[in-house]
């Protein structure tokens, strides 16, 4: 059987480059001879002769005022034939690729009848104008629909088709063709389909696609193009064709098959116009540079302005997040491609008929035009709730109600000294650089208040994350006070009002109850400590360095620091952290926290002094785009519905795998006091690491999620997410050898690198410190 198929295939191999039909006008003796020879030599030909039906339609169309009865048509046809044998009337058209022979009206009558239903949306005069127009189409996915629609409507007289690709099965979700055409050049497939609709329509093929060598000929051979339609994927060709179009003053139209996006650039009317509406003016547009762009990272600066990231549909953005995860390229739908063919044809026709003259980007967004009046409730993002913050009057009222034990020989540092202390405190880390505090200096004491203008919806469970920041700030203030020659009496949560976190009083007399002078030498690292989110190559760390840091942590009563350094355990913890970051983003409350925490310089005037500046994260251009896309809850909501989103793990996993060691700070139990002390231990260790030349990056989202799950319950998360969290928890416990409940305070990455990245700034001192 297989041998038979092989022999059959080789015996009937078609010429896959043939796209032009053959015409036989049998009143011509030579044509008659050629047709007879064809029929004699090819017994596979199927003959289709509907010439009588075409003549009936033609006569009906030419006599709209006459109601021709069925039995009257033979007389009308005979008179129209004027003695010609009906078998010889018109033209016989042979399609070599399908072995079909079709009898049709000749060109003038054929075009008249085939376009009769266009009148008067297109008048005969307008039809004749359109017949003179030459259109180039580059790229034949969306371009196939555009080309066929242009040809069907006869909105032009010539199509130049350029595409180097062949038809594959996965093209058939949007390209209307038969399975028998798989492996065929796209240009040939489209030209054949046009010929089968209208054999008189002129097509010129560029099966090698558009190149630097042939682009001038594409625009000019056989007469200059009147319009070019860009539907190609290559960034270099997109730009090259516009450079050439601008040079020759040819308008460009592009349809993007998402949200019915249509771009029009009228270089014919605006020869000085910048390409892509000026959105690429900041980039180098030398084709010798463009054609060398190979990777997605190299192409991205050009792709984004062309595609319009901000205006893509949420579903398309969500799909982008899945490229190289669950799909290989941008998705396209037949409905969108077909709509694009219609829109583009309409625009071209009106350009040719001098009915439309503008340039711009337009959207015919069906999902917005035809949609439910009210969105589904569960699909809406959470709305943040902001609070006014604590005022000077509020702080002073709380201070007035305090009854603190006196200390011996309390001193009142002057305002400038206090500023140095508080400024050191402000350099402490806080979750998302939120800096949830206000400071008051009054009656010789410094007061630290909670200033909760926004309460996170997920990660700062029971305020424990904020307590870590308050503890770290306390550590810095105490260290700075010691450096300045003061001892410190610290009173923690001395009021029933929980907004007062701590009171710092100062003395120079040794007495019980003062803060110990433990590792005071790390104070010099305060100005240099920061979160280094650089991506690095992993290097081993000496165990003596880790032991020294463990000793620093243990100097805070109850604090313990353990490390994982083995390859398999680091990989396991990296996976836990990556999944936790993804789950945070895919949790409605966590996403709200993320979107408020992340700050984009292009959306901000002046320095970013609060929140997480995106420039402090070491991202590739495509990863930065991913962060931008992930800021949109509607995008994340699609990923949730699809049970996708693993691409959201990529950045965290990559960062974590560069760790020389991953550290975990714990305290004896889960309560505010231990998280405050844990924050002090964290800052002390971080400063010691900084002083030792070891880079430090917080990676604690997984801990915050675990804490909420363990102390609030699994109902705090959607069922699928809760199950995944429990699995991750088991991996985490195995990696660190955790077998009991304790206060799991903070997790971080230690590593060596000579590279640094932009540091997070802090709010100005005068905005957070209130002096008398």
XYZ file of C-alpha atoms in Angstrom:
772
model
C 0.000 0.000 0.000
C 2.732 2.470 0.972
C 4.684 1.721 -2.223
C 1.546 2.364 -4.236
C 1.054 5.740 -2.529
C 4.659 6.668 -3.156
C 4.393 5.795 -6.835
C 1.045 7.541 -7.133
C 2.426 10.678 -5.501
C 5.472 10.806 -7.728
C 3.371 10.158 -10.804
C 1.051 13.081 -10.168
C 3.389 15.637 -8.608
C 1.989 19.132 -9.179
C 3.968 22.240 -9.925
C 3.631 24.087 -6.617
C 4.735 27.402 -8.102
C 1.908 27.644 -10.644
C -0.711 30.212 -9.705
C -1.926 31.623 -13.031
C -4.848 29.992 -14.843
C -4.857 29.314 -18.561
C -7.397 31.015 -20.852
C -8.949 29.386 -23.927
C -11.174 31.491 -26.198
C -12.286 28.732 -28.533
C -13.516 31.039 -31.275
C -9.780 31.458 -31.810
C -8.499 28.494 -33.818
C -5.206 28.189 -31.922
C -6.951 28.330 -28.541
C -9.411 25.653 -29.709
C -6.527 23.396 -30.772
C -4.731 23.902 -27.459
C -7.873 23.126 -25.466
C -8.571 19.977 -27.465
C -4.995 18.834 -26.897
C -5.327 19.522 -23.178
C -8.488 17.453 -22.930
C -6.992 14.596 -24.924
C -3.831 14.433 -22.796
C -5.369 14.856 -19.355
C -8.187 12.547 -18.339
C -8.349 14.036 -14.817
C -9.943 17.321 -15.892
C -13.311 18.186 -14.345
C -15.460 20.465 -16.509
C -17.785 23.119 -15.085
C -20.035 24.861 -17.584
C -22.528 27.299 -16.046
C -22.328 29.853 -18.860
C -26.107 29.869 -19.380
C -26.711 30.792 -15.744
C -24.159 33.587 -16.000
C -25.872 34.940 -19.109
C -29.216 34.935 -17.303
C -27.670 36.922 -14.418
C -25.955 39.292 -16.827
C -29.156 40.041 -18.753
C -31.131 40.508 -15.553
C -28.488 42.896 -14.202
C -28.359 44.914 -17.444
C -32.161 45.232 -17.564
C -33.170 46.176 -14.021
C -36.460 47.735 -15.165
C -37.642 44.560 -16.917
C -39.048 41.560 -15.065
C -37.803 38.772 -17.346
C -39.873 35.635 -16.993
C -38.230 32.218 -16.875
C -39.537 31.164 -20.269
C -38.305 34.434 -21.815
C -34.619 33.913 -20.946
C -33.798 31.652 -23.957
C -34.973 34.389 -26.313
C -32.969 37.097 -24.477
C -29.876 34.860 -24.430
C -30.160 33.981 -28.121
C -30.438 37.653 -29.014
C -27.424 38.456 -26.791
C -25.335 35.675 -28.414
C -26.090 37.138 -31.838
C -25.448 33.879 -33.659
C -22.481 32.721 -31.536
C -22.472 29.109 -30.359
C -22.988 29.281 -26.556
C -20.151 26.772 -26.117
C -17.806 29.233 -27.797
C -19.071 32.300 -25.971
C -16.885 33.846 -23.291
C -13.752 32.007 -22.207
C -12.763 28.630 -20.864
C -10.441 28.927 -17.847
C -8.241 26.030 -16.818
C -6.753 25.795 -13.294
C -3.713 23.484 -13.583
C -3.382 22.951 -9.827
C -6.917 21.521 -9.496
C -7.483 20.202 -13.027
C -10.703 22.177 -13.292
C -11.938 23.693 -16.537
C -14.533 26.421 -16.064
C -16.645 28.175 -18.699
C -17.228 31.856 -17.790
C -18.064 35.223 -19.288
C -15.104 37.062 -20.753
C -13.336 39.782 -18.819
C -15.524 42.854 -19.337
C -18.819 41.086 -18.774
C -17.362 38.941 -15.995
C -16.156 41.980 -14.028
C -19.410 43.803 -14.687
C -21.497 40.913 -13.352
C -19.214 39.901 -10.496
C -19.216 43.447 -9.104
C -22.868 44.203 -9.908
C -23.918 43.756 -6.272
C -21.405 46.462 -5.261
C -23.423 49.182 -6.973
C -24.049 51.881 -5.757
C -21.890 51.497 -2.695
C -19.225 51.482 -5.325
C -20.300 53.194 -8.520
C -19.087 52.028 -11.923
C -16.931 55.139 -12.143
C -15.414 54.384 -8.734
C -14.932 50.744 -9.761
C -12.924 51.919 -12.757
C -10.795 54.196 -10.560
C -10.121 51.317 -8.161
C -9.126 49.086 -11.065
C -6.104 51.323 -11.681
C -4.721 50.955 -8.139
C -1.791 48.755 -7.207
C -1.504 47.406 -3.658
C 1.419 45.591 -2.037
C 0.670 43.145 0.799
C 3.553 42.046 3.019
C 2.748 39.035 5.193
C -0.065 36.621 4.422
C -1.727 35.578 7.657
C -3.872 38.648 8.255
C -2.630 39.599 4.794
C -4.434 36.625 3.261
C -7.794 37.884 4.491
C -6.974 41.419 3.358
C -5.859 40.234 -0.094
C -8.908 38.090 -0.679
C -11.276 40.821 0.474
C -9.582 43.411 -1.738
C -9.845 41.046 -4.681
C -13.439 40.052 -3.983
C -14.482 43.680 -3.723
C -12.152 44.630 -6.573
C -10.962 47.516 -4.426
C -7.790 47.541 -6.518
C -6.600 46.180 -9.838
C -3.297 44.574 -8.869
C -1.959 42.862 -5.787
C 1.749 42.276 -5.119
C 1.994 39.524 -2.531
C 5.148 39.067 -0.443
C 5.751 36.247 2.040
C 8.618 33.749 2.284
C 6.679 31.217 4.357
C 4.760 28.053 3.521
C 1.390 26.917 4.829
C 1.419 24.836 7.995
C -1.419 23.150 9.821
C -1.373 25.680 12.665
C -1.985 28.474 10.123
C -5.400 27.024 9.339
C -6.994 28.502 12.455
C -7.027 31.834 10.615
C -6.114 31.216 6.967
C -8.997 29.926 4.841
C -7.518 27.204 2.675
C -7.659 23.441 2.255
C -5.532 20.765 3.848
C -4.263 19.809 0.408
C -2.360 23.126 0.369
C -0.138 22.314 3.371
C 3.487 22.888 2.402
C 2.472 25.292 -0.360
C 3.940 28.778 -0.435
C 1.507 31.228 1.103
C 1.839 33.606 -1.827
C 0.899 30.825 -4.244
C -2.037 29.714 -2.112
C -3.475 33.236 -1.951
C -2.898 33.915 -5.650
C -4.629 30.654 -6.572
C -7.597 31.432 -4.367
C -7.931 34.881 -5.926
C -7.675 33.353 -9.401
C -10.445 30.895 -8.556
C -12.648 33.860 -7.601
C -11.555 36.163 -10.409
C -9.117 34.791 -13.012
C -8.710 38.258 -14.563
C -7.385 39.812 -11.347
C -3.643 40.538 -11.545
C -1.343 39.153 -8.878
C 2.441 39.450 -8.718
C 4.290 37.192 -6.282
C 7.388 37.716 -4.145
C 7.875 34.240 -2.649
C 11.203 35.240 -1.102
C 9.403 37.852 0.997
C 10.673 41.408 1.264
C 14.414 41.942 1.377
C 16.703 44.905 1.198
C 17.521 43.851 -2.376
C 13.983 43.533 -3.741
C 12.011 46.146 -1.837
C 12.500 48.897 -4.425
C 11.274 46.597 -7.170
C 8.322 45.558 -5.026
C 7.295 49.214 -4.790
C 8.077 50.229 -8.377
C 8.278 47.383 -10.920
C 5.269 47.595 -13.216
C 4.358 50.993 -11.830
C 4.632 52.497 -8.358
C 2.405 51.055 -5.660
C -0.541 53.187 -4.620
C -0.611 51.684 -1.114
C 1.232 49.079 0.917
C -0.332 46.881 3.590
C 2.044 45.694 6.324
C 1.015 42.414 7.938
C 4.469 40.889 8.395
C 6.020 39.687 11.660
C 9.597 40.895 11.138
C 10.478 44.163 12.866
C 13.178 44.890 10.308
C 10.790 44.531 7.370
C 8.076 46.559 9.094
C 10.492 49.457 9.430
C 12.181 48.932 6.050
C 8.869 49.024 4.173
C 7.906 52.276 5.893
C 11.248 53.882 5.127
C 10.736 52.976 1.468
C 7.077 54.045 1.547
C 8.054 57.406 2.985
C 10.755 57.828 0.338
C 8.260 57.107 -2.458
C 5.311 58.829 -0.736
C 3.173 55.702 -0.569
C 0.573 55.355 2.231
C 0.894 52.411 4.652
C -1.976 50.564 6.340
C -1.523 47.928 9.062
C -4.142 45.827 10.853
C -3.123 44.084 14.068
C -6.002 41.564 14.569
C -6.372 42.555 18.242
C -9.124 44.987 19.203
C -9.574 45.703 15.494
C -6.458 47.881 15.578
C -5.754 49.742 12.343
C -2.765 51.976 11.653
C -2.753 54.467 8.780
C 0.310 56.486 7.730
C -0.355 58.915 4.871
C 3.131 59.438 3.489
C 1.435 60.420 0.237
C -0.082 63.483 1.911
C 2.548 64.001 4.647
C 5.936 63.165 3.113
C 7.764 64.499 6.170
C 5.798 62.352 8.583
C 7.775 60.175 11.042
C 7.236 56.460 10.627
C 5.014 54.653 13.177
C 3.599 58.051 14.209
C 6.973 59.139 15.602
C 6.994 56.421 18.268
C 10.359 55.113 17.017
C 12.094 58.476 16.633
C 14.323 57.768 19.644
C 15.690 54.559 18.083
C 18.237 53.820 15.383
C 16.433 52.937 12.152
C 19.417 51.799 10.075
C 18.407 48.606 8.273
C 21.924 47.208 8.660
C 21.320 47.380 12.411
C 17.714 46.200 12.236
C 18.404 43.039 10.249
C 20.908 41.918 12.891
C 18.278 41.937 15.626
C 17.876 38.275 16.555
C 16.631 37.895 20.123
C 13.362 39.046 21.628
C 15.323 41.365 23.929
C 16.954 43.099 20.955
C 13.684 43.481 19.077
C 11.548 44.554 22.021
C 12.328 48.322 21.932
C 11.005 48.337 18.368
C 8.115 45.906 18.847
C 6.493 47.716 21.767
C 5.864 51.072 20.059
C 4.594 49.252 16.980
C 2.246 46.916 18.867
C 1.148 49.507 21.411
C 1.464 47.619 24.708
C -0.898 49.925 26.570
C -3.673 49.434 24.030
C -3.515 45.644 23.636
C -6.554 43.754 24.862
C -6.242 42.173 28.334
C -6.627 38.706 26.819
C -3.773 39.391 24.397
C -1.592 40.674 27.234
C -2.362 37.543 29.245
C -1.479 35.448 26.206
C 1.845 37.301 25.913
C 2.651 36.174 29.451
C 2.262 32.576 28.279
C 4.642 32.772 25.321
C 7.367 30.141 25.785
C 5.339 28.781 28.703
C 2.207 27.226 27.219
C 2.240 28.750 23.701
C 4.983 29.598 21.219
C 3.792 32.858 19.686
C 1.074 35.517 19.699
C -2.387 34.032 19.196
C -4.629 35.104 16.321
C -8.263 34.220 15.703
C -10.040 33.717 12.414
C -12.776 36.136 13.487
C -10.237 38.888 14.193
C -8.280 38.189 11.009
C -11.455 38.195 8.934
C -12.594 41.435 10.562
C -9.150 42.868 9.847
C -9.485 41.999 6.179
C -12.786 43.832 6.016
C -11.585 46.913 7.899
C -8.376 47.220 5.908
C -10.167 46.859 2.596
C -12.647 49.559 3.582
C -9.835 51.942 4.566
C -7.901 51.280 1.337
C -10.965 51.847 -0.842
C -11.727 55.178 0.796
C -8.103 56.288 0.480
C -8.183 55.482 -3.238
C -11.484 57.290 -3.748
C -10.249 60.428 -1.948
C -12.763 59.929 0.855
C -10.321 59.586 3.765
C -7.158 61.615 4.322
C -5.957 61.263 7.923
C -3.240 59.261 9.645
C -3.573 57.608 13.016
C -4.218 54.483 15.042
C -7.820 53.351 15.329
C -9.704 50.639 17.226
C -12.817 48.787 16.183
C -13.045 46.853 19.445
C -15.967 44.457 19.132
C -15.675 43.355 22.774
C -16.143 46.968 23.851
C -18.837 47.783 21.315
C -20.932 44.670 21.925
C -20.690 43.647 25.574
C -22.520 43.263 28.870
C -23.421 46.598 30.379
C -22.090 45.510 33.767
C -18.854 43.507 34.138
C -18.920 40.329 36.196
C -18.383 41.197 39.851
C -15.634 38.646 40.408
C -13.659 40.055 37.488
C -13.228 43.509 39.006
C -10.001 44.519 40.738
C -10.060 45.496 44.397
C -10.211 49.198 45.117
C -7.582 50.373 47.621
C -8.676 52.119 50.777
C -6.443 54.920 52.007
C -6.395 56.520 55.448
C -5.434 60.090 56.375
C -2.473 59.075 58.508
C -1.627 60.231 61.986
C -1.491 63.968 62.690
C 0.693 65.973 65.064
C -2.339 66.512 67.272
C -3.033 62.764 67.355
C 0.575 62.027 68.294
C 0.674 64.670 71.007
C -2.587 63.424 72.481
C -1.174 59.908 72.796
C 2.101 61.230 74.248
C 0.204 63.268 76.860
C -1.421 60.093 78.178
C 1.852 58.243 78.766
C 3.207 57.403 82.190
C 6.769 56.194 81.694
C 9.198 55.283 84.443
C 11.857 57.925 84.846
C 15.442 57.295 83.852
C 18.459 58.742 85.562
C 19.976 61.861 84.091
C 17.876 61.873 80.941
C 19.307 64.230 78.338
C 17.620 66.037 75.483
C 19.700 65.953 72.310
C 19.385 69.050 70.182
C 17.307 68.970 67.003
C 20.268 68.445 64.689
C 21.414 65.368 66.635
C 17.867 63.993 66.627
C 17.726 64.487 62.883
C 20.871 62.373 62.496
C 19.348 59.604 64.613
C 16.005 59.584 62.829
C 17.640 59.872 59.431
C 19.593 56.695 60.233
C 16.346 55.033 61.278
C 14.722 56.012 57.990
C 17.364 54.041 56.073
C 15.948 50.804 57.477
C 14.138 48.398 55.130
C 10.358 48.181 55.070
C 8.099 45.949 53.010
C 7.775 47.446 49.551
C 9.652 50.506 50.845
C 6.341 51.544 52.395
C 7.886 53.458 55.348
C 4.691 53.160 57.449
C 5.816 55.583 60.153
C 5.839 59.054 61.617
C 8.395 60.282 64.122
C 7.869 62.891 66.850
C 10.537 64.587 68.979
C 9.058 66.058 72.138
C 10.195 66.580 75.708
C 13.618 65.087 74.992
C 12.246 61.792 73.636
C 11.790 60.392 70.145
C 8.454 58.670 69.493
C 7.902 56.147 66.689
C 4.292 55.994 65.460
C 2.544 53.732 63.004
C 1.331 55.830 60.058
C -0.838 53.321 58.218
C -2.099 55.283 55.207
C -2.713 51.969 53.447
C -3.102 48.526 55.015
C -1.970 45.741 52.709
C -4.616 43.278 51.671
C -2.461 40.135 51.829
C 1.199 40.143 52.781
C 1.350 42.261 55.976
C -0.630 39.725 57.988
C -1.673 41.187 61.362
C 0.868 43.959 60.829
C 3.803 41.581 61.274
C 5.592 42.856 58.172
C 5.360 46.415 59.470
C 6.723 45.294 62.843
C 9.837 43.964 61.088
C 10.361 47.440 59.595
C 9.802 49.143 62.956
C 12.338 46.793 64.551
C 14.901 47.476 61.803
C 14.411 51.253 62.181
C 14.825 50.914 65.943
C 18.093 49.055 65.442
C 19.437 51.851 63.252
C 18.392 54.602 65.643
C 19.990 52.837 68.609
C 23.222 52.234 66.670
C 23.371 55.878 65.588
C 22.653 57.119 69.102
C 25.490 54.987 70.428
C 27.811 56.389 67.766
C 26.816 59.906 68.813
C 27.620 59.138 72.471
C 24.145 58.471 73.852
C 22.716 55.457 75.605
C 19.123 54.597 74.842
C 16.168 53.605 76.998
C 13.658 51.884 74.735
C 10.003 51.525 75.746
C 8.041 49.324 73.331
C 4.297 49.770 72.867
C 3.979 51.781 76.079
C 0.401 52.867 75.370
C -2.969 51.203 74.933
C -3.044 53.014 71.593
C -1.223 50.608 69.285
C -0.236 53.396 66.908
C 2.610 54.251 69.295
C 5.258 51.650 68.574
C 8.216 52.791 70.663
C 9.685 55.617 72.726
C 13.419 56.406 72.760
C 14.894 58.355 75.663
C 18.532 59.256 76.036
C 21.109 59.374 78.797
C 24.857 59.333 79.252
C 24.780 57.533 82.584
C 25.102 53.768 82.739
C 22.071 52.154 84.422
C 19.945 49.018 84.136
C 17.459 48.697 81.276
C 19.455 50.478 78.582
C 20.011 49.055 75.135
C 23.154 46.900 74.982
C 26.123 47.883 72.844
C 26.021 44.787 70.640
C 27.865 45.045 67.339
C 27.888 48.832 67.414
C 30.593 48.744 64.753
C 28.067 47.918 62.022
C 26.667 51.468 62.266
C 29.084 52.554 59.538
C 27.249 50.287 57.076
C 23.896 52.080 57.477
C 24.434 54.482 54.526
C 25.590 51.589 52.324
C 22.965 48.951 53.169
C 20.437 48.335 50.405
C 18.514 45.603 48.600
C 20.708 44.471 45.740
C 18.314 42.922 43.220
C 20.993 42.367 40.612
C 20.969 39.025 38.756
C 24.246 37.282 39.424
C 26.224 34.143 38.781
C 26.261 31.915 41.834
C 29.517 31.763 43.803
C 30.165 29.729 46.962
C 30.320 31.494 50.333
C 32.719 30.584 53.106
C 31.116 28.891 56.112
C 33.050 31.184 58.439
C 31.197 34.160 56.930
C 27.874 32.450 57.565
C 28.848 31.527 61.121
C 29.784 35.142 61.802
C 26.364 36.312 60.626
C 24.645 33.666 62.750
C 26.530 35.022 65.751
C 25.291 38.522 64.926
C 21.688 37.299 64.747
C 22.008 35.427 68.041
C 22.982 38.674 69.781
C 19.283 39.581 69.654
C 17.604 37.491 72.407
C 15.558 34.660 70.905
C 16.764 35.201 67.335
C 18.136 32.358 65.270
C 19.588 32.355 61.757
C 19.976 29.264 59.615
C 21.167 28.852 56.050
C 20.775 26.500 53.133
C 23.745 26.345 50.793
C 23.405 22.982 49.032
C 22.513 23.130 45.318
C 19.416 20.951 45.633
C 18.060 22.844 48.616
C 18.667 26.228 47.036
C 16.843 25.002 43.936
C 13.966 23.727 46.103
C 13.662 26.996 48.038
C 13.977 28.996 44.801
C 10.994 27.068 43.459
C 9.011 27.811 46.636
C 9.839 31.517 46.412
C 9.038 31.728 42.707
C 5.658 30.072 43.166
C 4.888 32.314 46.140
C 5.577 35.444 44.102
C 3.284 34.101 41.383
C 0.547 33.265 43.894
C 0.803 36.707 45.437
C 0.268 38.297 42.037
C -2.626 35.967 41.244
C -4.381 36.638 44.561
C -6.730 39.595 44.249
C -5.510 41.208 47.488
C -1.873 40.416 46.775
C -2.172 41.923 43.324
C -3.581 45.118 44.806
C -0.587 45.314 47.156
C 1.795 44.695 44.254
C 0.233 47.317 41.990
C 0.391 49.965 44.731
C 3.914 49.005 45.754
C 5.504 49.088 42.294
C 6.332 52.563 40.977
C 7.185 53.411 37.361
C 9.519 56.390 36.832
C 7.734 57.362 33.616
C 4.532 57.841 35.638
C 6.164 59.895 38.389
C 7.438 63.421 38.635
C 10.700 63.788 40.538
C 12.448 61.185 42.682
C 10.637 58.076 43.820
C 10.933 58.209 47.608
C 8.261 55.682 48.529
C 7.327 52.349 47.037
C 9.447 50.035 44.935
C 11.025 51.803 41.965
C 10.957 49.352 39.047
C 14.503 50.479 38.195
C 15.755 48.895 41.439
C 15.013 45.446 39.964
C 17.445 43.866 37.492
C 15.118 43.078 34.588
C 15.609 42.379 30.937
C 13.459 44.523 28.617
C 10.973 41.679 28.157
C 10.791 41.062 31.918
C 10.112 44.746 32.476
C 7.263 44.504 29.985
C 6.030 41.456 31.868
C 5.897 43.463 35.091
C 3.947 46.191 33.316
C 1.474 43.680 31.928
C 1.154 41.923 35.286
C 0.120 45.227 36.904
C -3.264 44.846 35.177
C -5.661 42.698 37.227
C -7.777 41.860 34.187
C -4.699 40.192 32.690
C -3.996 38.215 35.853
C -7.651 37.261 36.084
C -7.416 35.559 32.686
C -4.350 33.620 33.839
C -6.292 32.504 36.897
C -9.197 31.318 34.775
C -6.840 29.397 32.501
C -4.853 27.965 35.421
C -1.699 29.400 33.859
C 0.826 32.038 34.892
C 4.052 30.123 35.443
C 5.857 32.865 33.511
C 5.323 35.034 36.595
C 7.842 32.844 38.426
C 10.730 33.479 36.072
C 12.338 36.572 37.627
C 12.214 35.347 41.227
C 13.512 31.892 40.361
C 16.380 33.349 38.346
C 17.322 35.663 41.218
C 17.091 32.976 43.891
C 19.211 30.483 41.961
C 22.082 32.973 42.109
C 22.195 32.740 45.899
C 25.386 31.666 47.622
C 23.180 31.001 50.614
C 19.542 31.518 51.551
C 19.011 32.659 55.119
C 16.015 32.340 57.433
C 15.618 34.372 60.617
C 13.285 32.880 63.242
C 12.063 33.834 66.688
C 10.506 31.626 69.369
C 6.871 32.462 68.567
C 4.488 34.283 66.259
C 3.672 37.607 67.957
C 4.292 41.335 67.424
C 7.053 41.488 69.994
C 9.046 38.756 68.285
C 8.559 40.273 64.840
C 9.843 43.586 66.212
C 12.919 41.861 67.653
C 13.239 39.830 64.469
C 13.396 43.096 62.549
C 16.264 44.226 64.765
C 18.078 40.946 64.150
C 17.479 41.276 60.416
C 18.942 44.780 60.274
C 21.915 43.836 62.430
C 22.708 40.862 60.152
C 22.147 42.923 57.013
C 24.503 45.648 58.182
C 27.132 43.063 59.151
C 26.829 41.432 55.718
C 27.144 44.827 54.028
C 30.251 45.576 56.075
C 31.694 42.210 54.993
C 31.062 42.934 51.303
C 28.231 40.409 50.981
C 25.200 41.440 48.924
C 21.741 40.940 50.357
C 18.270 40.618 48.790
C 14.977 40.075 50.661
C 12.871 37.166 49.337
C 10.190 36.752 51.997
C 6.842 36.697 50.199
C 6.537 32.954 50.773
C 6.882 33.451 54.548
C 4.157 36.096 54.610
C 1.819 33.771 52.705
C 2.686 30.808 54.931
C 2.016 32.872 58.063
C -1.399 33.924 56.826
C -2.248 30.354 55.861
C -1.139 28.915 59.218
C -2.644 31.551 61.522
C -5.711 32.661 59.550
C -6.448 29.397 57.769
C -6.521 28.056 54.243
C -9.810 29.841 53.554
C -7.739 33.019 53.173
C -6.812 31.699 49.716
C -8.722 30.253 46.760
C -8.872 26.463 47.050
C -6.395 25.722 44.268
C -3.931 28.260 45.631
C -4.280 26.923 49.181
C -3.454 23.404 47.988
C -0.371 24.662 46.169
C 0.721 26.669 49.211
C 0.511 23.580 51.403
C 2.668 21.634 48.952
C 5.192 24.494 48.864
C 5.178 24.645 52.651
C 6.242 21.002 52.835
C 9.155 21.603 50.427
C 10.221 24.662 52.458
C 10.061 22.773 55.774
C 12.120 19.922 54.363
C 14.771 22.308 53.020
C 15.217 24.149 56.330
C 14.493 21.199 58.622
C 11.537 22.934 60.301
C 9.574 20.653 62.593
C 7.788 23.071 64.944
C 5.793 26.260 64.968
C 7.844 29.366 65.523
C 8.042 32.938 64.415
C 9.366 32.702 60.868
C 10.431 36.291 60.405
C 12.404 36.853 57.235
C 14.103 35.043 54.371
C 16.865 36.485 52.228
C 19.469 35.747 49.611
C 23.202 36.267 50.204
C 25.576 36.498 47.272
C 28.759 38.048 45.956
C 28.768 40.542 43.131
C 30.692 43.581 42.001
C 27.568 44.952 40.359
C 25.021 47.240 41.919
C 21.665 48.556 40.853
C 19.673 51.669 41.651
C 18.847 51.997 45.350
C 15.420 52.713 46.779
C 15.212 56.233 48.147
C 13.506 57.377 51.327
C 10.961 60.028 52.108
C 12.491 63.380 53.090
C 13.180 63.680 56.799
C 10.981 66.759 57.122
C 7.960 64.789 55.875
C 8.174 62.117 58.576
C 9.802 63.849 61.575
C 7.836 66.406 63.566
C 9.917 68.618 65.839
C 8.667 71.084 68.414
